[in-house]
Coordinates of N, CA and C in Angstrom, one line a residue:
X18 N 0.8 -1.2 0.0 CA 0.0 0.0 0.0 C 0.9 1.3 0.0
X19 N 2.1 0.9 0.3 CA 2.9 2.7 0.7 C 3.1 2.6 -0.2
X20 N 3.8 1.4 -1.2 CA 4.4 1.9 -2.8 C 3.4 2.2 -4.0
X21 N 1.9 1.6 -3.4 CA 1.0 1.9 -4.8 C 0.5 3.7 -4.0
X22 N 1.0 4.6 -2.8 CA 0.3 5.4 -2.7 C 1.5 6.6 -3.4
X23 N 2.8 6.4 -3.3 CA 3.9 6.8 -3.7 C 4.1 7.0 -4.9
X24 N 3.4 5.8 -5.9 CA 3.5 5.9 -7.0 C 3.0 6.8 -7.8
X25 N 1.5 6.5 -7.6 CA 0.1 7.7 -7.4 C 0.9 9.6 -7.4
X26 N 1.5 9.3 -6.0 CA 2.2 11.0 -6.0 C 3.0 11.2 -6.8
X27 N 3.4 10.4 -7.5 CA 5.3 11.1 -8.3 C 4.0 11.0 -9.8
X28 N 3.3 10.3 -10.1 CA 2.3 10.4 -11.5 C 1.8 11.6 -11.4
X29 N 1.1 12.2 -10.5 CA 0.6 13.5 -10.2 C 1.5 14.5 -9.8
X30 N 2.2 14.7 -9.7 CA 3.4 15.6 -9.5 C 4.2 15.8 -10.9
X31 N 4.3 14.9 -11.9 CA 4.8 15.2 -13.1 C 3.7 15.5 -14.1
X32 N 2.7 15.0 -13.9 CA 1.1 15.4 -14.9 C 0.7 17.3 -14.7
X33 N 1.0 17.4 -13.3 CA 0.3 18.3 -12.9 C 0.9 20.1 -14.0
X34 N 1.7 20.1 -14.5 CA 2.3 20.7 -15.3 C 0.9 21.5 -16.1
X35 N 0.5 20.3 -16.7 CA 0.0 20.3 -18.4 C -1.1 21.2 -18.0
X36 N -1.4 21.3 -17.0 CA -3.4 21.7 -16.8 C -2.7 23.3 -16.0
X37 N -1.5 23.6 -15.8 CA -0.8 25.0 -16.1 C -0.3 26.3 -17.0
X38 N -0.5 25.3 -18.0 CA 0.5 26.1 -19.5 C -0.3 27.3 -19.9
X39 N 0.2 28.2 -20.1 CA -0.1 29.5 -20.3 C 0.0 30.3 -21.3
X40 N -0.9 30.7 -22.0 CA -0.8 31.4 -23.6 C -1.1 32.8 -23.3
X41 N -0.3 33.9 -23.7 CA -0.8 35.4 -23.3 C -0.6 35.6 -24.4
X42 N -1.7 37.2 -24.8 CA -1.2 37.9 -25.8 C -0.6 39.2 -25.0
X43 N 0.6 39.3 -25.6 CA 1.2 40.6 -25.0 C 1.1 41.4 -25.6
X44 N 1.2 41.5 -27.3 CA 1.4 42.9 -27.6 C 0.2 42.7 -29.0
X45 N -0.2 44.4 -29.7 CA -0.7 44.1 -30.9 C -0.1 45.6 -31.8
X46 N -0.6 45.5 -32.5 CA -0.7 47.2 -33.3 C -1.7 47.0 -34.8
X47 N -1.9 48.0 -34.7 CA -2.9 48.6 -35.7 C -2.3 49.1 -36.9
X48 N -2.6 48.7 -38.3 CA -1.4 48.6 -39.2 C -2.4 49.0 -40.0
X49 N -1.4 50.1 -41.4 CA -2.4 50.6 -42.6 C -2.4 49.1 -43.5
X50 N -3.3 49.1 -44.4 CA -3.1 48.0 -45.2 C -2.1 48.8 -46.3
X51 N -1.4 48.7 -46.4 CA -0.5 49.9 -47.3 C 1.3 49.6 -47.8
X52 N 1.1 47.6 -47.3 CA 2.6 47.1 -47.4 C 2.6 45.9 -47.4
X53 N 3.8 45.7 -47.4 CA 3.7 43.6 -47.2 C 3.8 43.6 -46.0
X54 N 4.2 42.6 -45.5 CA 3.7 42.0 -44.0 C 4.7 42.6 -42.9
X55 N 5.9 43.1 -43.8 CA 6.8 43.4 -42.7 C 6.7 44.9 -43.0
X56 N 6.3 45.9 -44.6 CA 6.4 47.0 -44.7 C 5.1 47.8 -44.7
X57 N 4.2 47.1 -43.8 CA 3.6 48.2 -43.6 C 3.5 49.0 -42.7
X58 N 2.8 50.4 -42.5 CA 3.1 51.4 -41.5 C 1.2 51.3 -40.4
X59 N 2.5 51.9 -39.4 CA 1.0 52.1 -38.0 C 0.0 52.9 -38.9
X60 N -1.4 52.7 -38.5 CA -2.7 53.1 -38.9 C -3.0 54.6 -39.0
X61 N -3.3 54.9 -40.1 CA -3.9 56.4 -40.4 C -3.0 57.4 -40.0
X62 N -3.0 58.6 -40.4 CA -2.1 59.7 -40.3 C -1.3 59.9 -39.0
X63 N -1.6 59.4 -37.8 CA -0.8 59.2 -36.6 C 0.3 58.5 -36.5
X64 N 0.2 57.3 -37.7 CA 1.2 56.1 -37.9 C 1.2 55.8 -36.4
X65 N 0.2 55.1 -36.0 CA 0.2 54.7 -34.6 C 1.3 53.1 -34.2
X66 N 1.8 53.8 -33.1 CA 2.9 52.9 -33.1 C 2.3 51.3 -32.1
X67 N 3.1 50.3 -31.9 CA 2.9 49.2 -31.5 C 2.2 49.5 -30.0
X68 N 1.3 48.5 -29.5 CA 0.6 48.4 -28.1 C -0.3 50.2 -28.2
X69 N 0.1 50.8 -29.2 CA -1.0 51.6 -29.0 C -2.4 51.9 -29.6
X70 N -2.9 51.9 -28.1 CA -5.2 52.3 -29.0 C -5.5 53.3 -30.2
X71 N -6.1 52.6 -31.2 CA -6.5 54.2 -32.1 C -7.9 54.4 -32.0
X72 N -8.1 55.8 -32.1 CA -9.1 56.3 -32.1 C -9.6 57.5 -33.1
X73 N -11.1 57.4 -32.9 CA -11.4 58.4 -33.9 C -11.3 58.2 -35.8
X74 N -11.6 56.9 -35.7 CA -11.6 55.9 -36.9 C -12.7 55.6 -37.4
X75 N -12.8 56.3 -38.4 CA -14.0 56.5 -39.9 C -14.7 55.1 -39.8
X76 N -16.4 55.0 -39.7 CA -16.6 54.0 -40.7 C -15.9 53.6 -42.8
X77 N -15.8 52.4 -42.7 CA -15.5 51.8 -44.0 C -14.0 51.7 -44.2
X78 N -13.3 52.1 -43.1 CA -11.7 52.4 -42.7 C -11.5 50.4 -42.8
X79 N -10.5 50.6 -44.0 CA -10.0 49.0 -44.3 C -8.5 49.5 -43.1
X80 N -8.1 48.3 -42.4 CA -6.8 48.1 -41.3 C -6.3 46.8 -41.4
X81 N -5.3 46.8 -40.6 CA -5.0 45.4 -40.7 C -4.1 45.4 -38.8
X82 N -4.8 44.5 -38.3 CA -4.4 44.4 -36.4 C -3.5 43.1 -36.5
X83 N -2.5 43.4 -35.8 CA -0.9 41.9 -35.6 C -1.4 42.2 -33.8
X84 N -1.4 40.8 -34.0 CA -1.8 40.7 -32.0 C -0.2 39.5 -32.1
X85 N 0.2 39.9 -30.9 CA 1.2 38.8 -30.6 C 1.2 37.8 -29.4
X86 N 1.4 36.7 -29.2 CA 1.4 35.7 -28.6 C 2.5 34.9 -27.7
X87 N 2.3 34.5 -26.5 CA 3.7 33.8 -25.9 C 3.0 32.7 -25.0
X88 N 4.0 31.5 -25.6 CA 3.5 30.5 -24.4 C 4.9 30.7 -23.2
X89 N 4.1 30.9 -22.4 CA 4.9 31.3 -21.0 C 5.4 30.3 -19.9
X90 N 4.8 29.1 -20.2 CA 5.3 27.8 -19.3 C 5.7 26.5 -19.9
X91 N 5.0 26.2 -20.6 CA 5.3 25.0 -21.3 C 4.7 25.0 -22.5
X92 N 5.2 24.0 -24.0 CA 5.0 23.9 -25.4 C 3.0 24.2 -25.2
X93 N 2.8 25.1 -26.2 CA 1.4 24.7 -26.1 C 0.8 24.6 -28.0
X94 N -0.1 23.8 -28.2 CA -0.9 24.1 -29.8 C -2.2 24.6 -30.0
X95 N -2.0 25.8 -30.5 CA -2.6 27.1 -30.5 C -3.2 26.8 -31.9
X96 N -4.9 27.3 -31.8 CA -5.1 27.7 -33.1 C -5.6 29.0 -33.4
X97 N -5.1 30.1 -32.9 CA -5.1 31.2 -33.3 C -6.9 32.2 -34.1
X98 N -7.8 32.4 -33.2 CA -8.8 32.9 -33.7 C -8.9 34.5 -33.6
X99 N -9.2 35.5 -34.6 CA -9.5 36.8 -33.7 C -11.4 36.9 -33.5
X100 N -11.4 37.5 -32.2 CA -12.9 37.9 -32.1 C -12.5 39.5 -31.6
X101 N -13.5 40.4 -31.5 CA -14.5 41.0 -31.1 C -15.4 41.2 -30.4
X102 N -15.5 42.3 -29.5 CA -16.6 42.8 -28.8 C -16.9 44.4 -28.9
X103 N -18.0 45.0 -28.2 CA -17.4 46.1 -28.0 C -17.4 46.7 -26.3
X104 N -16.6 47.2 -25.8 CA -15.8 47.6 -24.2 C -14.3 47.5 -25.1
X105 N -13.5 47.3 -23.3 CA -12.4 48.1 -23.8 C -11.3 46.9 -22.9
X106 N -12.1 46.0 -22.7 CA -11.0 45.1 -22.4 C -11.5 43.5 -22.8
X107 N -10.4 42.4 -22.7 CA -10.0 41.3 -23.1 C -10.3 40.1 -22.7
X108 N -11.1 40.2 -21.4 CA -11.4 38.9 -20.6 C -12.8 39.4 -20.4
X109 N -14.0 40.0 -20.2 CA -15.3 40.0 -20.1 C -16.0 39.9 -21.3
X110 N -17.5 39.6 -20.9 CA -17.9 40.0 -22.4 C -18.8 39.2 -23.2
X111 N -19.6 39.9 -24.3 CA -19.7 38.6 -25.4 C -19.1 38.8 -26.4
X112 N -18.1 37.5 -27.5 CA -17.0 37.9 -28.4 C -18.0 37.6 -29.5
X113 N -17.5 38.1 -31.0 CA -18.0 37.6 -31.9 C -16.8 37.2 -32.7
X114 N -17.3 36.2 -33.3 CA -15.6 35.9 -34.6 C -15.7 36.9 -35.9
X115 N -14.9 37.1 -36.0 CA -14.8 38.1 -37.5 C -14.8 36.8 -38.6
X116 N -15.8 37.1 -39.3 CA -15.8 36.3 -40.9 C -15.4 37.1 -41.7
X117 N -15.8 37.1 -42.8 CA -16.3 38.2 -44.1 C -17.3 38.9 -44.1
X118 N -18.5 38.5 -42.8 CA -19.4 38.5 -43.4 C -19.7 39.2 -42.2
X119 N -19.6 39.5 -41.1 CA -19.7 40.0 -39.4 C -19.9 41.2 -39.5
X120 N -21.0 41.9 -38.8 CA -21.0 43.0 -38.5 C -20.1 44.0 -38.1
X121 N -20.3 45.2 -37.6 CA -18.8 45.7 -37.1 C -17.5 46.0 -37.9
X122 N -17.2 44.2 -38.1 CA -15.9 44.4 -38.3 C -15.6 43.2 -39.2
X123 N -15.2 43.3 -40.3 CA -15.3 41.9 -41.0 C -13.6 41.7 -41.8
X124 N -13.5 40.5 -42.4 CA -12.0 40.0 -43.1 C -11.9 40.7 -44.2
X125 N -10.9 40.7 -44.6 CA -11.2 42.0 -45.8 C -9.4 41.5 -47.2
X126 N -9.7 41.2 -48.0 CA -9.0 41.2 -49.2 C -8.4 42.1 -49.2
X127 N -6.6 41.5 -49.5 CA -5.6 42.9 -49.7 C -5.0 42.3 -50.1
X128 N -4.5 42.9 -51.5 CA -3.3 42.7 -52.3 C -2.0 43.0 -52.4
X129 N -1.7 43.2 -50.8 CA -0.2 43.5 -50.2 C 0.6 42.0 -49.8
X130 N -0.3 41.1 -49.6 CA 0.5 39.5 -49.2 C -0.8 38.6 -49.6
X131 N 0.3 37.7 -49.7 CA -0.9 36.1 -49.6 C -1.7 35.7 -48.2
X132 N -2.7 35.3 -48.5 CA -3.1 34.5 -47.1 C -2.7 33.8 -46.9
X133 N -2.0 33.3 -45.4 CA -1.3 32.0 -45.2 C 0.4 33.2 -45.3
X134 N 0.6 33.6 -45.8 CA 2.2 33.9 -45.8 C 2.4 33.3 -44.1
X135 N 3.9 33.5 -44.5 CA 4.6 33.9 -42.7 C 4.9 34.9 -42.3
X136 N 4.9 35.1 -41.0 CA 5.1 36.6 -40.4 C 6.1 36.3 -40.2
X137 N 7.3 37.8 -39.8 CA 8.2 37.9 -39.2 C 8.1 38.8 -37.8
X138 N 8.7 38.3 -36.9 CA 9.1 39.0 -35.7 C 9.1 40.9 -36.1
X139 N 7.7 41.5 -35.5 CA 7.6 42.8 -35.7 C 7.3 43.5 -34.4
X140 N 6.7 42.9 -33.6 CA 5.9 43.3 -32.3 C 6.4 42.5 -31.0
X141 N 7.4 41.6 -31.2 CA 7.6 40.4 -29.7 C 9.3 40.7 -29.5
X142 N 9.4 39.9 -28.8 CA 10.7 40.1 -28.2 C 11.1 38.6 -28.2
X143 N 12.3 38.1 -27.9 CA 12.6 36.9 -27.8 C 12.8 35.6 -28.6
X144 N 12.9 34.1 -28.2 CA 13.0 33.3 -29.2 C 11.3 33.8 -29.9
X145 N 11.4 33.2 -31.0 CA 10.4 33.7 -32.1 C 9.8 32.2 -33.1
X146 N 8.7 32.2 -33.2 CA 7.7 31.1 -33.8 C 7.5 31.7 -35.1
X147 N 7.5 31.8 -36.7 CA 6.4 32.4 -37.6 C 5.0 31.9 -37.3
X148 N 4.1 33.1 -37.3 CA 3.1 32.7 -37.6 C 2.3 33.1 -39.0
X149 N 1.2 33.4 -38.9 CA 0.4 33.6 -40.4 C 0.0 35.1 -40.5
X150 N -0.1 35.6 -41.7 CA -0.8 37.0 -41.8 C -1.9 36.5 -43.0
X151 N -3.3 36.7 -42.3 CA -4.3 36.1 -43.4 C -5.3 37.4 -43.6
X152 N -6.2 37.1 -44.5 CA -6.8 38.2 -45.4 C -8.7 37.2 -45.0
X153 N -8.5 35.8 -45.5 CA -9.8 35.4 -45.4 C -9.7 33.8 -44.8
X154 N -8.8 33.9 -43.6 CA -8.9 32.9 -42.8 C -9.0 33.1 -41.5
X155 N -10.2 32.3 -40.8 CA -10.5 32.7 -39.4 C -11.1 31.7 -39.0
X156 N -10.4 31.0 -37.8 CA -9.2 31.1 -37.5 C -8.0 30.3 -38.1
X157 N -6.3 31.0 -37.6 CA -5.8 29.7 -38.4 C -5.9 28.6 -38.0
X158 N -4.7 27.8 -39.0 CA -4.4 26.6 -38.2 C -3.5 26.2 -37.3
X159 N -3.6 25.1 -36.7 CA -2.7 25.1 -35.6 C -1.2 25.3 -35.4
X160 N -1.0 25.7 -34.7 CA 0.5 26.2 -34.6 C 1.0 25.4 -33.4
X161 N 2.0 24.7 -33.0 CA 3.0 24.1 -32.2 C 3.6 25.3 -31.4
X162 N 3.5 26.1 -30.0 CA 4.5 27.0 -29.7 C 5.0 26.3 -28.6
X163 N 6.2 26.5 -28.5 CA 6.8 25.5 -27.6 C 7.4 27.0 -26.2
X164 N 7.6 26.7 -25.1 CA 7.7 26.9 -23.8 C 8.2 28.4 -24.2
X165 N 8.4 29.6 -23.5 CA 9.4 30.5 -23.8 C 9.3 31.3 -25.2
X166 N 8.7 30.9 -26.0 CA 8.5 32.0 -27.5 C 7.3 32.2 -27.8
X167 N 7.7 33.1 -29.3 CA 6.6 34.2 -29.2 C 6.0 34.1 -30.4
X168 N 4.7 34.5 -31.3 CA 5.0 34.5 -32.9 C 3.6 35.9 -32.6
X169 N 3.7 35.8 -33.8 CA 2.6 37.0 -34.4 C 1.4 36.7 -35.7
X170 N 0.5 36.8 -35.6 CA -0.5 36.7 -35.9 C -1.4 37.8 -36.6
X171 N -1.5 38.1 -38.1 CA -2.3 39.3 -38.0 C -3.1 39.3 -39.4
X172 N -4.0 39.6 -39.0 CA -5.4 40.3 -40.2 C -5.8 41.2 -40.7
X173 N -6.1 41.0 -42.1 CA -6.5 42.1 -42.8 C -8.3 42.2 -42.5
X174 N -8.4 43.4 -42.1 CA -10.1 43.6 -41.6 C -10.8 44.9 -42.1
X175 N -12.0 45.2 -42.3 CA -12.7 46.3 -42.4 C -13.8 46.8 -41.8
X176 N -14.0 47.9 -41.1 CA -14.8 48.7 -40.3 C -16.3 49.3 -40.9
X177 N -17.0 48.6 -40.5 CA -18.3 48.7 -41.1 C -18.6 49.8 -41.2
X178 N -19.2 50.8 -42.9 CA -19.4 52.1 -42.8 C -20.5 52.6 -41.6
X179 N -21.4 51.3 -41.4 CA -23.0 52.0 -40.5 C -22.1 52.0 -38.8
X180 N -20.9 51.6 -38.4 CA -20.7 51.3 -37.0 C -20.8 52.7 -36.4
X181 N -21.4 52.7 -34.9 CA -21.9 54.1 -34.7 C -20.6 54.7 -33.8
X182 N -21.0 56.0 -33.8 CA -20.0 56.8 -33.7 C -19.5 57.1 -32.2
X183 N -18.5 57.0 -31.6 CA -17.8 57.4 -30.4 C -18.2 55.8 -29.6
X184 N -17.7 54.6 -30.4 CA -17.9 53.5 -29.4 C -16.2 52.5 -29.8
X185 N -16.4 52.2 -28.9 CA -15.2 51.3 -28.5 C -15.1 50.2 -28.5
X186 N -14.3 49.4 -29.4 CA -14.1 48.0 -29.6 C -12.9 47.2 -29.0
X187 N -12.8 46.0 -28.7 CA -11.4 45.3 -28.2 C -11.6 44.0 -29.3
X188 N -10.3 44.0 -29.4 CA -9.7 43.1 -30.2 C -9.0 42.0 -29.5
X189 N -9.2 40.6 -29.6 CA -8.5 39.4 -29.1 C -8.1 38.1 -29.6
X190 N -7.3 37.7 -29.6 CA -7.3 36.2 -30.0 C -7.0 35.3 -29.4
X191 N -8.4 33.8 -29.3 CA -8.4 32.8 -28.4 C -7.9 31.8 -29.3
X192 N -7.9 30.3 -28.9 CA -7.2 29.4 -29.4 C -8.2 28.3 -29.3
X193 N -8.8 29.2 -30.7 CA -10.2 28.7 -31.5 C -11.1 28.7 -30.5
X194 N -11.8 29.7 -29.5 CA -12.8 29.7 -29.0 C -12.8 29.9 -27.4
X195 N -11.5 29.1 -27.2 CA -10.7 29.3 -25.8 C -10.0 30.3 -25.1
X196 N -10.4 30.8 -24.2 CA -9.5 32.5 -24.0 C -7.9 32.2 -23.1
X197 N -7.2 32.6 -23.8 CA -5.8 32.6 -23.5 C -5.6 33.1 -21.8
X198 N -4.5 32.7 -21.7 CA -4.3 32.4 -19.6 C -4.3 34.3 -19.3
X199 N -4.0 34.8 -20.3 CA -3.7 36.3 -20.2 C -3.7 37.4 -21.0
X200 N -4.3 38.6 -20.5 CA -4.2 39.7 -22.0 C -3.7 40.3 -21.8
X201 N -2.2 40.3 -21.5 CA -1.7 41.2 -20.8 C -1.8 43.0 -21.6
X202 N -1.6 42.9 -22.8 CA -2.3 43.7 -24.0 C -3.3 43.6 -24.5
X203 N -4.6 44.3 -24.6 CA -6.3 44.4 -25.2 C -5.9 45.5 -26.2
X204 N -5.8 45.3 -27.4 CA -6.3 46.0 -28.5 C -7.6 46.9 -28.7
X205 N -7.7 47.8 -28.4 CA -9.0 48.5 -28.8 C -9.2 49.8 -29.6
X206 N -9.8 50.0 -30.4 CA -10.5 51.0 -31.7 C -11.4 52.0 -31.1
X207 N -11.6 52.7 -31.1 CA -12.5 54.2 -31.0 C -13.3 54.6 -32.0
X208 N -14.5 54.4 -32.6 CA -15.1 55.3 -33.7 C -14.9 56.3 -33.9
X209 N -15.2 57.2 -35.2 CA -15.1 58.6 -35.4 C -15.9 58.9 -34.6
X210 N -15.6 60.1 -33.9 CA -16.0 60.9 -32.8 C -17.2 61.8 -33.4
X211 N -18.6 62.0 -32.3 CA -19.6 62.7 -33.1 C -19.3 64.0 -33.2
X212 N -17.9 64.7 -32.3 CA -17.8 66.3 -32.3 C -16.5 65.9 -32.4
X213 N -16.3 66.3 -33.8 CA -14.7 66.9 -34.2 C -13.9 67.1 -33.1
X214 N -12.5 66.2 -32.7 CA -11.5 67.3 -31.6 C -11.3 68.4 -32.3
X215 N -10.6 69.4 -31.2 CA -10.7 71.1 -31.9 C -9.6 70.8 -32.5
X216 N -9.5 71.6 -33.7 CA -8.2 71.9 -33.9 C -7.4 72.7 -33.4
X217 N -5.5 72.9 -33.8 CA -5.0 74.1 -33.1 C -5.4 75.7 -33.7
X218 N -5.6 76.6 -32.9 CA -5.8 78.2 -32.9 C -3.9 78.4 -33.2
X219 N -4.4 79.4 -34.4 CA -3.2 80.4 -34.7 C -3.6 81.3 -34.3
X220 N -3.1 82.3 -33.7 CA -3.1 83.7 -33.3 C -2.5 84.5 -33.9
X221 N -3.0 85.8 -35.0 CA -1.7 86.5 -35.4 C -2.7 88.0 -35.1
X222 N -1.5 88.8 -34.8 CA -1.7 90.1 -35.1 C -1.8 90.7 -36.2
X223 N -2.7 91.6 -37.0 CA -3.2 91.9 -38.2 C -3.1 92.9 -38.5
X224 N -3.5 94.0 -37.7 CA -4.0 95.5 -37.7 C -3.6 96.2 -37.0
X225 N -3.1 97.8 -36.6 CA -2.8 98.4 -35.6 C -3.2 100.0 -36.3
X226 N -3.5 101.1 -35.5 CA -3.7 102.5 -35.4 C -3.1 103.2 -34.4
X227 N -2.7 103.9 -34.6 CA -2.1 105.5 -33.9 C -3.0 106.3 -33.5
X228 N -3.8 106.6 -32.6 CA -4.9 107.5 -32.8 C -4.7 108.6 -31.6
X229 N -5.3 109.8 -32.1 CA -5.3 110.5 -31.0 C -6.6 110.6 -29.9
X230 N -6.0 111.1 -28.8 CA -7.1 111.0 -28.0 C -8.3 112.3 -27.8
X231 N -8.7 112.2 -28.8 CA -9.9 113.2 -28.9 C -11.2 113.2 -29.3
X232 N -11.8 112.0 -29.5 CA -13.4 111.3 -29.4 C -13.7 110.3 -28.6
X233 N -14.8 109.4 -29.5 CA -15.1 108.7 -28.8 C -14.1 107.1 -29.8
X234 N -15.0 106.0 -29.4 CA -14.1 104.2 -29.5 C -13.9 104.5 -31.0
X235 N -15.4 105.2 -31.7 CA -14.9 105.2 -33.0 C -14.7 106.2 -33.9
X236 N -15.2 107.7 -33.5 CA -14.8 108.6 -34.0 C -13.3 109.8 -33.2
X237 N -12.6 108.9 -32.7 CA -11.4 109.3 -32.5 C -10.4 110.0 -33.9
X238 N -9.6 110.9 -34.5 CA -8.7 110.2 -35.3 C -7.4 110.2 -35.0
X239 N -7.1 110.1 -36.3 CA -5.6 109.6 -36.4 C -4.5 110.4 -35.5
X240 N -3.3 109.7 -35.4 CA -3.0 110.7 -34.2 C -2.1 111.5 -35.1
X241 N -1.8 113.2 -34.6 CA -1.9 114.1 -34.9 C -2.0 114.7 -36.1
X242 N -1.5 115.8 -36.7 CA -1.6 116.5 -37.8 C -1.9 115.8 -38.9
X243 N -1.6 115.0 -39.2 CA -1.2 113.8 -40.3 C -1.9 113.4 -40.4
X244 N -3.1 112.9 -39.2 CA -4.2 111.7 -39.3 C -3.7 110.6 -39.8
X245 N -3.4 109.8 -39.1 CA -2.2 108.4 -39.7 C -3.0 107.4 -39.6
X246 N -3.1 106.8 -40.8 CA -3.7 106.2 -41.0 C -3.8 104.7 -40.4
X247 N -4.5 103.5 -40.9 CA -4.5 102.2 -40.5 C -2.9 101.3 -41.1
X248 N -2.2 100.8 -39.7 CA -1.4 100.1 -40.2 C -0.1 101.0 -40.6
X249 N 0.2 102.5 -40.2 CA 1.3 103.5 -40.4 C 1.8 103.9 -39.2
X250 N 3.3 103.9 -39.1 CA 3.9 103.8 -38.1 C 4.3 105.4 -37.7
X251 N 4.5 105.7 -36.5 CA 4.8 106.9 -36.2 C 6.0 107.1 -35.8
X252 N 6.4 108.4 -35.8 CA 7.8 108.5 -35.4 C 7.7 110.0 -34.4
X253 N 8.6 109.8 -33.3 CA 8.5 110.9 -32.4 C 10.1 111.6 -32.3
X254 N 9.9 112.7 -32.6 CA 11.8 113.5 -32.7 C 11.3 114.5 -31.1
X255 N 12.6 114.4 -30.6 CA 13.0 114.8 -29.5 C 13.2 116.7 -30.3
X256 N 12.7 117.5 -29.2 CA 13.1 118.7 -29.9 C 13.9 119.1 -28.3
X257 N 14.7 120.1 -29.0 CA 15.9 120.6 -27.9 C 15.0 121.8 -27.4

């Protein structure tokens, strides 16, 4: 009995790992569709850089979102889906999958790469996995990441013209339906805003008068003999 209870512990003590392993997404960015997979630039005139939110984003606005991925404890096989909601974070919620065909936010055709290509290391740090950059595949297929690395994952998508204005979306990807151990990064979008931010005020000086002090705000004139006009400079001589 001691060696079948001994045995039992050292079986469970090496099992106990697997029901641990940990998939995070750490990083994403918001990308123009405007390159191939490694040359394209951050989203709309801001060129918004990596792990940063954009906002203030047009219906019918075609983008393309790279979320990246780490298995953090041990080898894990990922099959890479993105969903959707709208809030502003990565673990509550109800998600929807992006097809072609989804409200919101749907898969969208771009003749900058193939679907299926490989990605390269653009957004992660460390040992490195390729993964896929797809246009009309959701989700992919499985990927093998083993303990310690990272790969990247990203889609070509487009922004429904009718999506309404000043609402907020998060962006995620589960492993095909399953939510990853961690978000440590939530991706999220901002509609076009229903009141314009202001723009910047220039200030300039335009106009100036010399006037004398002998009426009123508007029938004063010009100051002295001369009546000087709008915009004429005066000159004062010292008399001995």
């Amino acid at each position: 009995k001691t060696i079948a209870i001994l045995l039992v512990a050292v079986w469970f003590f090496v099992a106990a790992p697997s029901a641990s392993a940990a998939l995070t997404q750490d990083n994403f960015w918001f990308r123009d569709d405007d390159g191939t997979e490694s040359g394209a630039t951050g989203l709309g005139s801001g060129d918004y850089a990596a792990n940063t939110a954009v906002t203030n984003i047009a219906g019918g606005t075609a983008f393309r979102l790279r979320l990246g991925i780490k298995a953090t404890s041990v080898s894990e096989n990922i099959s890479p889906r993105i969903e959707f909601k709208q809030g502003s974070d990565c673990t509550t919620g109800i998600w929807t999958v992006i097809t072609s065909s989804t409200s919101n936010f749907s898969l969208n055709l771009s003749s900058n790469f193939n679907d299926g290509a490989a990605t390269t290391k653009q957004i992660t740090s460390g040992q490195f996995t390729a993964g896929k950059i797809l246009e009309s595949t959701n989700p992919a297929s499985s990927l093998s990441l083993s303990a310690n690395r990272s790969t990247e994952y990203e889609w070509s998508l487009k922004a429904a013209a009718t999506n309404p204005l000043d609402t907020t979306y998060a962006f995620r990807v589960t492993n095909n339906g399953t939510a990853l151990t961690t978000y440590s990064q939530c991706a999220t979008l901002t509609t076009k805003l229903s009141v314009p931010p202001p723009t910047a005020v220039v200030w300039a000086q335009t106009n100036f008068r010399f006037r004398d002090d002998d009426g009123g705000e508007i029938s004063a004139t010009g100051w002295g003999p001369e009546n000087v006009g709008e915009n004429e400079n005066v000159i004062i001589r010292r008399t001995e």
